């Protein structure tokens, strides 16, 4: 028999043992350091402790068996390789301890540099650096600061204050002016701060420093801000983080040393070239911290041509290897280049399309891969109008781009003023410290919303996105003074009525009116730019990738359109029919009077007269729509909202009647109207007399609509067109409701259509949970289902959409109860389950049942992937979202793993 030894897990990997595909185990940073090592690039040697070790530590509260020994062994081998021992008093090896999860997480622990320094090795370091005392003490004070802050939770400000005091005493503002003695003094001050907060001395034992730092990285996985970030980004909670231990290289050894960051292409536009920043005589974090001014990377060519050439060669190699834009961190130590990090770099929406197109041209990727690398959210961004910034516009502040778009207008500070000015036809920007539910009317009236507090989940951000309104939140350089009706920013004072411009994509705020230019991508979709004759690289890339998406996708894409004009526009955007044509507007405007007559009708005669008067008007509307959608299906929804919405508001009517009575006027008509409005008043209109219920209660109402649709279809067909109407009954919860409507409708259709060849389908919305749960029965009476996921979401969650977004959604998002509003993206687990049940049971009862979705989810990227996976035939969304849905339907079809938009 073999020995009884249990097999110990491998918890530590040398950089030479890993590769880029081991992100799950080694984290993104570790996997890529390993990849670069194996490519033969100059990476300082080191090792990675796996995410599994972290998981084990987190579940048991102690380091798993074997971890300590494996770290010991890898450390020894590192020491051999470097010819130095960790923290050796004469010639110390120093290391950095760096967290690195599978997904980059800004909520995680920061890096600790210079681990291994203590009161003795700091002297050795100085000697080894040719007597560079200043460098050694600077490195030591950085260690105490980073270690104190990130490992032992000492408040970072304390260290910063001590640094400020030292600079103050020296009469300088630049830390480069502090000499070795000053820094030695600072180390003493730092140690006192450390002891005061932790109740112990700063650990002098190098191995203890290392172990504590590693443990702190493990624990940082469960820090409050990391948990919150994961919930919001929907990153699983049990992945854990890896820990990278990397031998230090020093960019702060003098003018022939330095550190920098770079991109292999412009992450802004996608243009090829060298983009980066370099800072001489500095350690890594100084570049990002913006302590001193960096120089453009190109200047490195003058400073150190050899390193520069080597770096360019490495960047070209990385691009070819990763087949994508890479971003890198590097350090030069006395003329020797070291690579400290690389990853596939973040980029703007425009760059994502342009780069994907370029890489296809370069033969590095194919079109499927190009399609995979862009997404609908990026495309949507490219479809907003943008500020034309070629003039001299400098932002005065930058907040969070909370809801995209570009908006200019006069500043107002209250909701009431926003409403007033908007009523006068002014564009206004509502500026608040933060918004609350009382600001709703002002937010509706404004062109854009600007707040000085709050992030992407603040009230302002959530509500603005729900309304599709431009919003910049959390622009904290703004001092907003609402009572005084002004705000100040960078020395400027902006009062009510002054004009500002806000960019909801970049979060930038400008004074004055910045001209807005239309999106070239929209111009292309609208057909005014011919992709064959355009040298705009973005439009060319979009055209190419969209063409591929259309060829790849299985889902059809329709639009929600209520008028001929909307239908025509959506068709240019690529809509393949109408999935939702609402008929409510056909009862408004100058037809209101007819509707009042219909509701107030004293008897059958009056009602029939009103309906007969409405019929030709609606028929004309349908003719226009069928013409625009010639040859394509048009789903017409019979009237849905409660009828009292077509009547004047109760309070106003009551006041009018009272005033008229006072004056002794004849109010018989108004009184009748008032009592009808009272009678029809509902506490919960969304759950009241609407949809199919209305059709069953008011005789002749649905019949009139069905007749108008059928007659319009026949008329269009007689004129040589092809109308394909699909009549959709809203709010059905029981098959009996649908059967009753169907029986009446079929009679009318048979009578109208005759031998014209027109075919009219009858189906239903699935938007009441009961309908989804009895879909097998309902399918017996329906030729198609269209999921009304807005109402389905309202009723499945018990959320009244009009109320909840302003009232508490911001809080739910902040708490991570959901990562995104279920009205924005379908709740796959709950509401989505209802869709799945209905799709399966509906198709089982009636094979070939046509399935679609209408409602804004139809244009939401993640939701489109879900609907593809459930096997729907089409999605339908607003015209503007049609291209997004086409792109995502294509991505869904080529992707085996579903959405990859993270
Ligand atoms: P982040 O994930 O926040 O970028 P990093 O782990 O990359 O954190 O480290 C922060 C900074 O410290 C980077 O600029 C990096 O270049 C620098 N750094 C990390 N390890 C070393 C090292 N071994 N030698 C020199 N600089 C380092
Ligand atoms: Mg980094
Ligand atoms: Mg509905």
Coordinates of C-alpha atoms and ligand atoms in Angstrom, one line a residue, residues 637 640 686 690 730-731 765 767 788-792 794-795, ligand 3:
X637 CA -52.4 46.2 -28.2
X640 CA -54.9 49.2 -21.7
X686 CA -52.6 49.8 -11.9
X690 CA -57.8 48.3 -17.1
X730 CA -53.5 43.1 -22.4
X731 CA -53.6 42.1 -18.7
X765 CA -49.7 39.7 -23.2
X767 CA -47.9 40.3 -17.7
X788 CA -45.0 42.6 -20.8
X789 CA -42.1 42.5 -18.4
X790 CA -42.7 45.9 -16.9
X791 CA -46.0 44.9 -15.5
X792 CA -44.8 41.4 -14.8
X794 CA -44.3 45.2 -10.9
X795 CA -46.7 42.4 -10.0
Ligands
LIG3 MG1 -48.7 46.4 -19.2

